Short mmCIF file of C-alpha atoms and ligand atoms in Angstrom, two decimals:
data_model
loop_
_atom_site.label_atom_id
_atom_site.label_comp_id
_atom_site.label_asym_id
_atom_site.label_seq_id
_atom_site.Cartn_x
_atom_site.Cartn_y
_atom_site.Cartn_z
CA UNK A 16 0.00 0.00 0.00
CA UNK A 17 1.42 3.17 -1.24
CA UNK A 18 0.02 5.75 1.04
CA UNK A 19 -3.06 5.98 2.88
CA UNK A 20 -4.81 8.83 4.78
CA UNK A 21 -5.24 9.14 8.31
CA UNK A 22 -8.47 11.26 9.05
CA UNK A 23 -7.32 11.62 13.04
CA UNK A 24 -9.77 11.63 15.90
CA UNK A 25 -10.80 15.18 15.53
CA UNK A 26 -11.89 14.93 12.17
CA UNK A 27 -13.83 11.28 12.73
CA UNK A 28 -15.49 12.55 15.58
CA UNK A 29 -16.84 15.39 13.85
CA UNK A 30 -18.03 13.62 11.32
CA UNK A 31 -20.14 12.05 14.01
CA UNK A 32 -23.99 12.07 13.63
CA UNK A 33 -25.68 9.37 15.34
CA UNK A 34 -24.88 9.52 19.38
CA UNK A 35 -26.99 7.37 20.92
CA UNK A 36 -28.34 6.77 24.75
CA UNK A 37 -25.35 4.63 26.08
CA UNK A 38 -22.77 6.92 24.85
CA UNK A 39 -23.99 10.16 25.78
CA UNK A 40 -24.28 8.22 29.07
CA UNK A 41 -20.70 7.64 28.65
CA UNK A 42 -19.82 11.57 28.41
CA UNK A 43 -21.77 12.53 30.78
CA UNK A 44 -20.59 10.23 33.32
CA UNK A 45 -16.85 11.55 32.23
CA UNK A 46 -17.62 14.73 32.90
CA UNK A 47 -19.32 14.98 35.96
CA UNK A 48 -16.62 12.99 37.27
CA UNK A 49 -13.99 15.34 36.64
CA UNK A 50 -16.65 17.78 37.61
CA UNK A 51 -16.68 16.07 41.25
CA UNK A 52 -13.04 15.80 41.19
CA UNK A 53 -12.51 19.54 40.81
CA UNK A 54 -15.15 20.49 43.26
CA UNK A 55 -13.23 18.36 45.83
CA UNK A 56 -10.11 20.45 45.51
CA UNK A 57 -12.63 23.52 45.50
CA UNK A 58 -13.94 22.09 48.44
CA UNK A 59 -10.43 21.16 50.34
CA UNK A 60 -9.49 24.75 50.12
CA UNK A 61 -12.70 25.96 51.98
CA UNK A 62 -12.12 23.59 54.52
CA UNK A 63 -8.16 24.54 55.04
CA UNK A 64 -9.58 27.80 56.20
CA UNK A 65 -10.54 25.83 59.42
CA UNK A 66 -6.91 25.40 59.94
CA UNK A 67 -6.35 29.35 60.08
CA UNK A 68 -8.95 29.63 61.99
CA UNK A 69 -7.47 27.33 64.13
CA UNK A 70 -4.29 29.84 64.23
CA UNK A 71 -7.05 32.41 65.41
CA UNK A 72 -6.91 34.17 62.38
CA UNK A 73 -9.69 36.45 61.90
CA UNK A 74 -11.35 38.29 59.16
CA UNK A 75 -13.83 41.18 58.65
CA UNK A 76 -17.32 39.99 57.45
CA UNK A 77 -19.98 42.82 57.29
CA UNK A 78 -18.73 45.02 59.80
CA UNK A 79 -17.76 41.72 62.45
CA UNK A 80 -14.88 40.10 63.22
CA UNK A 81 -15.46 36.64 62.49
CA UNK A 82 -12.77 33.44 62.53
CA UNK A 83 -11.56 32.83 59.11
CA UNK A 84 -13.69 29.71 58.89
CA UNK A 85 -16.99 31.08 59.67
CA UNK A 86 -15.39 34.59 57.44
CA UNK A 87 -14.67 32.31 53.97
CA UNK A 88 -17.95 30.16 54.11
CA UNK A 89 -20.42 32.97 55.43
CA UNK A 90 -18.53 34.97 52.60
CA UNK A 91 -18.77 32.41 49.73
CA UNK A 92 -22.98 31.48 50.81
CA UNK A 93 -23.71 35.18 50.47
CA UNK A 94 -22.34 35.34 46.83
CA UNK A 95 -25.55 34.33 44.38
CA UNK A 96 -23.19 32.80 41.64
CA UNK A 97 -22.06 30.15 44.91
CA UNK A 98 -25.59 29.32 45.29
CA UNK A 99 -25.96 28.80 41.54
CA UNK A 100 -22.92 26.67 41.65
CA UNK A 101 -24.07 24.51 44.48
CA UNK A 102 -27.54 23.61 42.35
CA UNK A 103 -25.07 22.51 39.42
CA UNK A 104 -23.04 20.52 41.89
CA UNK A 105 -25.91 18.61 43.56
CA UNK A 106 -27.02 18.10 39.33
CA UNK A 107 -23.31 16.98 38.62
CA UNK A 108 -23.74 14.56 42.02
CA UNK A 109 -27.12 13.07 41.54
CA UNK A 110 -26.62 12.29 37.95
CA UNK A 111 -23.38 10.47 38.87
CA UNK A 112 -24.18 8.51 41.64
CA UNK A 113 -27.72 7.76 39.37
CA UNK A 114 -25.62 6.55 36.40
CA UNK A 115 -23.30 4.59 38.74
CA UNK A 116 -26.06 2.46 39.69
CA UNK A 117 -27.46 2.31 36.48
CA UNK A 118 -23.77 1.24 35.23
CA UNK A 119 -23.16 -1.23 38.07
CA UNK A 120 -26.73 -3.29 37.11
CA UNK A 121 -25.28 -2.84 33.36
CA UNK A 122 -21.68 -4.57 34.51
CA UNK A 123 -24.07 -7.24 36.20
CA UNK A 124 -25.96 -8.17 33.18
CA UNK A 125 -29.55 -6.90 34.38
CA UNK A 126 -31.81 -4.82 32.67
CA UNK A 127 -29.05 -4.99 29.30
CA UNK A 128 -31.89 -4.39 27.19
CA UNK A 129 -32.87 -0.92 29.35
CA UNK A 130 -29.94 0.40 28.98
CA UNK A 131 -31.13 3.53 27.06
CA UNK A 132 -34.65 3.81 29.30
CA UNK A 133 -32.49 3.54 32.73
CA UNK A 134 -30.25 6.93 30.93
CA UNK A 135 -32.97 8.63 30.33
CA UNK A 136 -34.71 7.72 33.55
CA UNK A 137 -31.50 9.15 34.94
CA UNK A 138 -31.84 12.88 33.72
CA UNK A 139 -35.24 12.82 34.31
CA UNK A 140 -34.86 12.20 38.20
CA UNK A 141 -31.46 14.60 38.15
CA UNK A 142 -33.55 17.09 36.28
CA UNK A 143 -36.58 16.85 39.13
CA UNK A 144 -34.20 16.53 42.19
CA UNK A 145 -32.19 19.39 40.90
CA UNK A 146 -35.36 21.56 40.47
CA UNK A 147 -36.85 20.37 43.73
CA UNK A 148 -33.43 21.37 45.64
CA UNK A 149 -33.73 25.39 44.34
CA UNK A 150 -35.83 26.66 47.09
CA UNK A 151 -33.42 24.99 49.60
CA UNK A 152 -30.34 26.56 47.65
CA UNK A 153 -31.36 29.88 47.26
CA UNK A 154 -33.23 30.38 50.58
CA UNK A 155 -31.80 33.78 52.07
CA UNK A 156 -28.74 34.40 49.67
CA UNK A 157 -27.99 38.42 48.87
CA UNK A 158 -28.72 38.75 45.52
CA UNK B 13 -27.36 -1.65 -12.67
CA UNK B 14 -28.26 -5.08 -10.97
CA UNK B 15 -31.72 -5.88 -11.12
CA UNK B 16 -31.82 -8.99 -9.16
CA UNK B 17 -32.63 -7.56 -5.21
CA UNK B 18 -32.50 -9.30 -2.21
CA UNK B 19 -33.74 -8.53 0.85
CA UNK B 20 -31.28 -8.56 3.66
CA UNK B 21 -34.04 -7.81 6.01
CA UNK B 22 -35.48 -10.43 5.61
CA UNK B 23 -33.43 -12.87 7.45
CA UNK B 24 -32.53 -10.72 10.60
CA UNK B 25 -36.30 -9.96 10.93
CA UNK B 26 -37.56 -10.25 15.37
CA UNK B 27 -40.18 -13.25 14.13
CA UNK B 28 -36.35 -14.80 13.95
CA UNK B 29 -37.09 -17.59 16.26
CA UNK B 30 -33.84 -17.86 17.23
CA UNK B 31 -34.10 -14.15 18.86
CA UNK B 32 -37.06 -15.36 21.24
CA UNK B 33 -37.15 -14.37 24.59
CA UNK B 34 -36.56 -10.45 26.27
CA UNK B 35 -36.40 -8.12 23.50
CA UNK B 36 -32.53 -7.18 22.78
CA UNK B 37 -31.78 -3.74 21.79
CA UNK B 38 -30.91 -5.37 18.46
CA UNK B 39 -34.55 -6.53 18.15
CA UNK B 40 -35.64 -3.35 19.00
CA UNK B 41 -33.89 -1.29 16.56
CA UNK B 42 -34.86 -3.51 13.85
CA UNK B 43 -38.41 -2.83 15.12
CA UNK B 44 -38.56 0.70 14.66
CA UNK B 45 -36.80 0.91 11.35
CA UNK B 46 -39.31 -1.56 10.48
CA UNK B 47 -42.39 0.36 11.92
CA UNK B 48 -41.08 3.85 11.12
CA UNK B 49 -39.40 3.62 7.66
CA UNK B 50 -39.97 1.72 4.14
CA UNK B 51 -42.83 2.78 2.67
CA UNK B 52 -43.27 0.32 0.03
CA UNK B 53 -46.05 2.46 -1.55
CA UNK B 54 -43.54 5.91 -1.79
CA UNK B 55 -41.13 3.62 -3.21
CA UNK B 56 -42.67 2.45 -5.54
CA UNK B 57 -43.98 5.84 -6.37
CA UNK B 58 -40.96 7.83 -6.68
CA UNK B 59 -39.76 4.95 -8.99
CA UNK B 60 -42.48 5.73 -11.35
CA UNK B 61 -42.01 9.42 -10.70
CA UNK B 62 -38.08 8.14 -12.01
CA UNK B 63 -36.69 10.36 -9.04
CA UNK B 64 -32.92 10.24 -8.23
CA UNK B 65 -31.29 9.87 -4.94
CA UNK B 66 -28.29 12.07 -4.14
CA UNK B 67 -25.74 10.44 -2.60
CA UNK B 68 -22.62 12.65 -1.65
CA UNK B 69 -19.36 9.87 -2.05
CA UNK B 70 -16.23 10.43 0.28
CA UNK B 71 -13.18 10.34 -2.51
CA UNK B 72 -9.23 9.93 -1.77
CA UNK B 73 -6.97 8.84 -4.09
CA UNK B 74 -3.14 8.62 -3.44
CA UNK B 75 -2.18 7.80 -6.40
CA UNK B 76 -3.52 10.43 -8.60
CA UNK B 77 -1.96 13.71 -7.56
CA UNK B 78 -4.84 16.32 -7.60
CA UNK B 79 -6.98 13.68 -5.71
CA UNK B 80 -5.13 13.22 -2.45
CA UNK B 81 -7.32 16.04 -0.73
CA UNK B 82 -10.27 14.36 0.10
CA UNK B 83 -13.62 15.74 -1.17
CA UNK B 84 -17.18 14.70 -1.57
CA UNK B 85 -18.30 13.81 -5.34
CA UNK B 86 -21.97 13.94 -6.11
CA UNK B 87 -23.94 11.48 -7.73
CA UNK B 88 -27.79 11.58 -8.54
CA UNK B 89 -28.60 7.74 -9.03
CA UNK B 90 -32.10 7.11 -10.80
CA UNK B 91 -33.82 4.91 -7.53
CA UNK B 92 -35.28 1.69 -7.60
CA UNK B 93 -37.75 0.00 -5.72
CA UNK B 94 -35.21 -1.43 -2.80
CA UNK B 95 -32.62 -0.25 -3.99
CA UNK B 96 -29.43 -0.09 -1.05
CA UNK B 97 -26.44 2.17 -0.47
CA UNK B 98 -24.34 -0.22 -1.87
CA UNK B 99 -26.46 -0.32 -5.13
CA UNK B 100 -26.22 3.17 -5.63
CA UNK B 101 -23.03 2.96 -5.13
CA UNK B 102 -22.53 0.65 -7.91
CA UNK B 103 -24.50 2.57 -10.24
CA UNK B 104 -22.48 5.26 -9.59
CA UNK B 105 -19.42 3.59 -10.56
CA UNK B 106 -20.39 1.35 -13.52
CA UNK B 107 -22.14 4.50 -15.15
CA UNK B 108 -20.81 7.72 -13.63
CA UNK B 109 -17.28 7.11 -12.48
CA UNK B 110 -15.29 3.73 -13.08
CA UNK B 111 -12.91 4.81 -10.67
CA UNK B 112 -14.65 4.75 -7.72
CA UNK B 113 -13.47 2.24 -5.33
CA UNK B 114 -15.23 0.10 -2.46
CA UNK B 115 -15.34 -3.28 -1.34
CA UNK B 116 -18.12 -5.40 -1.26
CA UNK B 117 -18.71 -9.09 -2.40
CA UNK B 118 -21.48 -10.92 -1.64
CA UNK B 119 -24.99 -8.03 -1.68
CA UNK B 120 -26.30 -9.99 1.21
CA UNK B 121 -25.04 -9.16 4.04
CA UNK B 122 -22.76 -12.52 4.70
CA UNK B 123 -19.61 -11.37 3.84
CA UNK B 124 -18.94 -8.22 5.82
CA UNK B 125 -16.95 -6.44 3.03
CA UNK B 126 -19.12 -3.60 2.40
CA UNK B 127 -19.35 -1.56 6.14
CA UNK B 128 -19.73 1.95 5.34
CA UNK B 129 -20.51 5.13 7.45
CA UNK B 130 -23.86 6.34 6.00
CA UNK B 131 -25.01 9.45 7.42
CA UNK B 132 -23.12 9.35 10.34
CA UNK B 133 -23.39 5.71 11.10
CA UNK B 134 -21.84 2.68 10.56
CA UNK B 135 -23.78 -0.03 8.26
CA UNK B 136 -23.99 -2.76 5.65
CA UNK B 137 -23.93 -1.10 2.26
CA UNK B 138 -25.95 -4.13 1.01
CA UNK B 139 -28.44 -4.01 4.00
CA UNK B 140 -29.68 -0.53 4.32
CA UNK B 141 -31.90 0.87 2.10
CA UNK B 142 -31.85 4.31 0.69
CA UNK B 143 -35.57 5.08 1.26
CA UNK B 144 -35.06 4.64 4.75
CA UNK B 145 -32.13 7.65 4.65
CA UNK B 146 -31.81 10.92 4.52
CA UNK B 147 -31.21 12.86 1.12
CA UNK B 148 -28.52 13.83 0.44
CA UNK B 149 -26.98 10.32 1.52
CA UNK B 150 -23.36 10.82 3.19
CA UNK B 151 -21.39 7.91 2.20
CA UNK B 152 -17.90 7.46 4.02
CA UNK B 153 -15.34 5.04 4.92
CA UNK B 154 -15.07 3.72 8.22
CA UNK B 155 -14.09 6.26 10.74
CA UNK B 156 -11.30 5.43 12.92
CA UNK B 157 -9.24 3.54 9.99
CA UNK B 158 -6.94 4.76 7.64
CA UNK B 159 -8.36 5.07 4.06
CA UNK B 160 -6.30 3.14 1.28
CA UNK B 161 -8.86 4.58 -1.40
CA UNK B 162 -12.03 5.96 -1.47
CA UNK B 163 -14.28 4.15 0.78
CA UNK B 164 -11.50 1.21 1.57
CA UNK B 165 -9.95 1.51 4.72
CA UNK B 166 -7.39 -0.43 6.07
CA UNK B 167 -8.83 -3.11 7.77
CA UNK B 168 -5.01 -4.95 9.11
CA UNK B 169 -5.60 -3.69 12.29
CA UNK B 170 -9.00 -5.26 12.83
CA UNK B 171 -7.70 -8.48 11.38
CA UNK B 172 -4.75 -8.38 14.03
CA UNK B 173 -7.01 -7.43 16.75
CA UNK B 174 -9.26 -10.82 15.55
CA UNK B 175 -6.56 -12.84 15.44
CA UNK B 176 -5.27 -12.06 18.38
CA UNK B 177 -7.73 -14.08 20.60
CA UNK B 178 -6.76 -17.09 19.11
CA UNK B 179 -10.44 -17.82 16.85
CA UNK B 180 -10.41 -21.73 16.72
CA UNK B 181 -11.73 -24.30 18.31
CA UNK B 182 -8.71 -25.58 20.50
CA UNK B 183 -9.18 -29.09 22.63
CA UNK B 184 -6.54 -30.79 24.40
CA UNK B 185 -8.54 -33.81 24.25
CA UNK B 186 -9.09 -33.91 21.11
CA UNK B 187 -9.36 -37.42 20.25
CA UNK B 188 -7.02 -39.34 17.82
CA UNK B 189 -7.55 -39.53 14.64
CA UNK B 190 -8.11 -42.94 14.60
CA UNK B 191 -11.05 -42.98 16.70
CA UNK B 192 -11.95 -39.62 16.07
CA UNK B 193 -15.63 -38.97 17.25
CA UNK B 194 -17.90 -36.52 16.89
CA UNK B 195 -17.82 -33.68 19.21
CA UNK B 196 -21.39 -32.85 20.41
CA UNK B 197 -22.62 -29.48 21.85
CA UNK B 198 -25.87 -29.41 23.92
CA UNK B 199 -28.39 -27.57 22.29
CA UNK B 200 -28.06 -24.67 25.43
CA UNK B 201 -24.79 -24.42 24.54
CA UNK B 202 -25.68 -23.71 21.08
CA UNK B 203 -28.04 -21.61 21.87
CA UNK B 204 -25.91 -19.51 24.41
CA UNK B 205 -23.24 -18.99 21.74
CA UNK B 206 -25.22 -18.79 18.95
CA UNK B 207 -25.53 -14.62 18.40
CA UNK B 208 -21.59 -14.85 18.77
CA UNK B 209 -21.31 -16.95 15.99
CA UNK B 210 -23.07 -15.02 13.32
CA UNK B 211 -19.88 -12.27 13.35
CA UNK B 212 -19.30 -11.21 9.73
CA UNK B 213 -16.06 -9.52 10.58
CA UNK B 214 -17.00 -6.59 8.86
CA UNK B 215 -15.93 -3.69 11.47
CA UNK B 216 -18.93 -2.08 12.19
CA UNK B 217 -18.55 -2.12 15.59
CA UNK B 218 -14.66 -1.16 16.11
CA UNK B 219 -15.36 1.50 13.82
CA UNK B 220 -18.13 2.60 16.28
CA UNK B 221 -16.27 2.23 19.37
CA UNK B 222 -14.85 5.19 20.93
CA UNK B 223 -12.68 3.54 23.23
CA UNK B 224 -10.94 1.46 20.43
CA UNK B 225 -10.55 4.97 18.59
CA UNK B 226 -8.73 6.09 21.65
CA UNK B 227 -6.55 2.75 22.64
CA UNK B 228 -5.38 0.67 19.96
CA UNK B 229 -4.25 -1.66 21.99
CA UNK B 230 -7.90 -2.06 22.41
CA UNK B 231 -8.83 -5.75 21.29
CA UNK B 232 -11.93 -4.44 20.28
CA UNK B 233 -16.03 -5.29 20.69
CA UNK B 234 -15.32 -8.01 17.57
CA UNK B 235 -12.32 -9.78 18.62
CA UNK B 236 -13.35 -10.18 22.06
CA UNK B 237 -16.94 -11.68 20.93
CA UNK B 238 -15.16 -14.02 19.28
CA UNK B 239 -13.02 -15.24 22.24
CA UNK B 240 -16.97 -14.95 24.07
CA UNK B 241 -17.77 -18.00 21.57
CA UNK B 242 -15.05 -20.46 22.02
CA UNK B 243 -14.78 -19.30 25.63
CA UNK B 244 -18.56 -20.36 25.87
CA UNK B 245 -18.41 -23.30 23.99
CA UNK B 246 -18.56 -26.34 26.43
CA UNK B 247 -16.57 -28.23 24.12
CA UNK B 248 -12.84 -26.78 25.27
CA UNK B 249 -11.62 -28.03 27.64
CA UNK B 250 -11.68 -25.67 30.97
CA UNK B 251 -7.50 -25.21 31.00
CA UNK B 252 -8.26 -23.83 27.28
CA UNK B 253 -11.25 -21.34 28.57
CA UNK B 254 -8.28 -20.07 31.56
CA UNK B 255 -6.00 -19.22 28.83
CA UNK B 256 -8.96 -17.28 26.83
CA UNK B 257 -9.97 -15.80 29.91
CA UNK B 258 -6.05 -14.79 30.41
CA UNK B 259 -6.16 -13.12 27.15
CA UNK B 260 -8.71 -11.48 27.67
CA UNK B 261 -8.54 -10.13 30.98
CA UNK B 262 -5.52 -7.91 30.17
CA UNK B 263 -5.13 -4.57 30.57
CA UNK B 264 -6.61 -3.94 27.13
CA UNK B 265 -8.98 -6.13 26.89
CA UNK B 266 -12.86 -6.69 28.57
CA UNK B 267 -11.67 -3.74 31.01
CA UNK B 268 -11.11 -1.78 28.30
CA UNK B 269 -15.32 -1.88 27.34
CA UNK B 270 -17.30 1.25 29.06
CA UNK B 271 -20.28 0.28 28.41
CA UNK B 272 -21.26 2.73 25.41
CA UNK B 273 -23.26 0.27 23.51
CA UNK B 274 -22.39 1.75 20.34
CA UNK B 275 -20.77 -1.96 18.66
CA UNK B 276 -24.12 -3.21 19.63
CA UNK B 277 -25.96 -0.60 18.12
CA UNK B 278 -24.07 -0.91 14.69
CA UNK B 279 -23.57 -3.86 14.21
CA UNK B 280 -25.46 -5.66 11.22
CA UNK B 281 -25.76 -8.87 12.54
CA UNK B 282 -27.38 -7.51 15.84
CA UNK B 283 -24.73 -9.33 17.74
CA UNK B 284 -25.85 -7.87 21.70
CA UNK B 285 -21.73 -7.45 22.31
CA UNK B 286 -21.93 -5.18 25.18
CA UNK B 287 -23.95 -8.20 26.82
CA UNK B 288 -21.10 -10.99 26.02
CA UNK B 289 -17.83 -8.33 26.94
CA UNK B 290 -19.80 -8.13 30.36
CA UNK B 291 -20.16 -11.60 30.73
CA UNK B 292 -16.75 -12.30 29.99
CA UNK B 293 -15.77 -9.68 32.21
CA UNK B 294 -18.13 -11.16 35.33
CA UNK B 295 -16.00 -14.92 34.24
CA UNK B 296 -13.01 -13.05 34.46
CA UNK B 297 -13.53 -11.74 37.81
CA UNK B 298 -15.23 -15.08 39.12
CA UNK B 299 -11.75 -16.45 38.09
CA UNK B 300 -9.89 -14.26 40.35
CA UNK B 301 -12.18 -13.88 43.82
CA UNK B 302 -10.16 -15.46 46.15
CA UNK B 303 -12.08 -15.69 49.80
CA UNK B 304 -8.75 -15.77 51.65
S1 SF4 C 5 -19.49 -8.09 15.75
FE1 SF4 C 5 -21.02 -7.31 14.31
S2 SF4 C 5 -20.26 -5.27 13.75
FE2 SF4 C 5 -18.57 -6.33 14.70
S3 SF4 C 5 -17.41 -7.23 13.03
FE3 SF4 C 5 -18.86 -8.79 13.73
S4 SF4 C 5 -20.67 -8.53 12.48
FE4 SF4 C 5 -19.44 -6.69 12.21
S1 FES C 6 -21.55 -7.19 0.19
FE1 FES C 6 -21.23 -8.84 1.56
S2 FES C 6 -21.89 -7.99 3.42
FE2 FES C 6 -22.46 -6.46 2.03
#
């Protein structure tokens, strides 16, 4: 064979049309993992205020002296964009733990033929817990 | 053009009674292109109307020099009553274009030469009809292989990947010659590795298979279906089903699958492959719990 042309991944997957049910379930599952894995370093920094605060470090939060605990998280929970966040995270949570489940009965063999329906049923509870969690989220935040 | 026509359909209908049982997604699929699409009666009028079907042709040539940029051609092909991709395709060539290249053998669906990407999908040339596609009709090589010429890819890869699970029947026991007997399967055996067995090797489902695009160390949803039939097949001997199972529990094998579903969505011989890399993976891991 003389030559022969290599189209590369980029240009295959953009050629792509047809996604179906199990591999959207497949991105999706990719990237709220990452998604989770970032929000745990997010989420590790918060907490390492505690240690400051255990240095007594203080900070200024709306005239008060607060510890720098109590300062960073009554700071961040006052922002509306945090709040926002938080919905997307509890989304990002629920849809992963929802598709683990649903991945776990497909790496058992039950409910194969499903596969797409227990996806689908997947967003659809994600969707309504996600909705259902707004009042909760947004109760009392500054716009 | 040909004017003998089979129907592919025919024989991977769901009355199949081999496919009895839970509906597979296979079955399921065939279902709805069966409910939704082929509308004998528009066929047969917009063959009396002598309409055309435009199929757009993915074109590479190496050898010539101002073809080695890829490029669509066009081709308006007058349409027959059930006519496929793959006769349009052939039409094109015999009366448009005698240099257009693709591989394809036996026009019913047997010999797995013919897997093309057809508006965004991998499928049988011979066993998809145009009436049930979208105008114009995007016909490409395989993604994920390198194209030799036109729609021929490069299928040595695949082939290596197949190979590499050792497909034959292998028995230790296997008696002498000279009093050579038959070997018998029980019918649930058959039946259990019967889907396996109807692989056409065509590469539908590699083709399909993100995670083979990204690893090609992959063995791949066809290769490792294979292994799923001798593996199954009560007739080895259990030392020979360890050293499939070996094989196949390697870094880049079962482990490999995530569960996407697309080589069972492709392929043309409704194969459920997701279903037998899981099982293999649950023997592979049955294999290895220790208690202790
Ligand atoms: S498993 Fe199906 S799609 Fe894959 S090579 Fe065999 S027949 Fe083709
Ligand atoms: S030509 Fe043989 S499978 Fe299509």
């Amino acid at each position: 064979m003389s030559q022969s042309y290599n189209r590369g991944l980029i240009e295959d997957f953009g050629r792509w049309k047809e996604f179906s049910a199990g591999m959207w379930a497949w991105i999706f599952h990719k990237f709220t993992g990452w998604m989770l894995i970032g929000y745990l370093f997010t989420h590790i920094a918060v907490l390492s205020s505690a240690i400051a605060a255990a240095d007594g470090q203080t900070m200024m939060l709306a005239g008060e002296q607060v510890d720098a605990y109590t300062g960073t998280l009554q700071g961040l929970e006052s922002l509306f964009i945090v709040r926002v966040l938080e919905v997307g995270l509890l989304a990002v949570a629920v849809f992963h733990i929802l598709n683990g489940i649903r991945l776990l009965m497909v790496d058992l063999g039950v409910g194969l033929t499903a596969q797409d329906k227990s996806f689908y049923a997947s967003l659809v509870l994600t969707g309504v817990i996600t909705v259902a969690s707004v009042p909760t989220f947004m109760a009392g935040v500054g716009l | 053009m040909s004017t003998q026509q089979q129907e592919p359909e025919s024989q991977e209908s769901p009355q199949d009674p081999e496919m009895k049982g839970t509906e597979s997604p296979q079955q399921r699929r065939l279902k709805e292109k069966e409910e939704g699409m082929v509308d004998e009666h528009a066929e047969e009028e917009a063959e009396a109307a002598g309409e055309t079907v435009h199929i757009k042709v993915f074109r590479y040539d190496p050898e010539v020099a101002d073809k080695q940029e890829p490029r669509f051609d066009d081709f308006h092909v007058p349409f027959e009553k059930g006519m496929t991709v793959l006769d349009a395709v052939m039409y094109a060539r015999d009366e448009f274009d005698s240099s257009l290249t693709f591989r394809h053998s036996c026009r019913q669906a047997v010999c797995g030469s013919d897997a093309f990407f057809v508006n965004g999908s991998q499928m049988l040339g011979c066993k998809t009809q145009l009436s049930e596609l979208e105008q114009p009709v995007r016909i490409e090589p395989l993604p994920h292989q390198e194209v030799v010429k036109d729609l021929v890819v490069d299928m040595d890869h695949f082939y290596d990947q197949m190979h590499a699970v050792e497909p034959y029947f292998q028995d230790e026991d296997t008696p002498a010659a000279s009093d050579l007997e038959e070997q018998r399967q029980s019918p649930e055996n058959r039946e259990k590795i019967k889907m396996s067995s109807r692989c056409i090797w065509c590469g539908a489902c590699m083709s399909s298979c993100n995670i083979a695009a990204g690893d090609n160390e992959y063995l791949g949803p066809a290769a490792i279906n294979k292994a799923y039939k001798f593996a199954m097949d009560d007739r080895e001997s259990e030392e020979i089903k360890e050293h499939r199972l070996r094989i196949l529990e390697q870094e880049h094998g079962v482990w490999r699958c995530q569960t996407q579903f697309s080589c069972t969505e492709v392929c043309p011989k409704d194969i459920p492959l997701t279903e037998h890399i899981q099982e293999l993976k649950r023997e592979a891991v049955k294999k290895n719990l220790k208690f202790w």
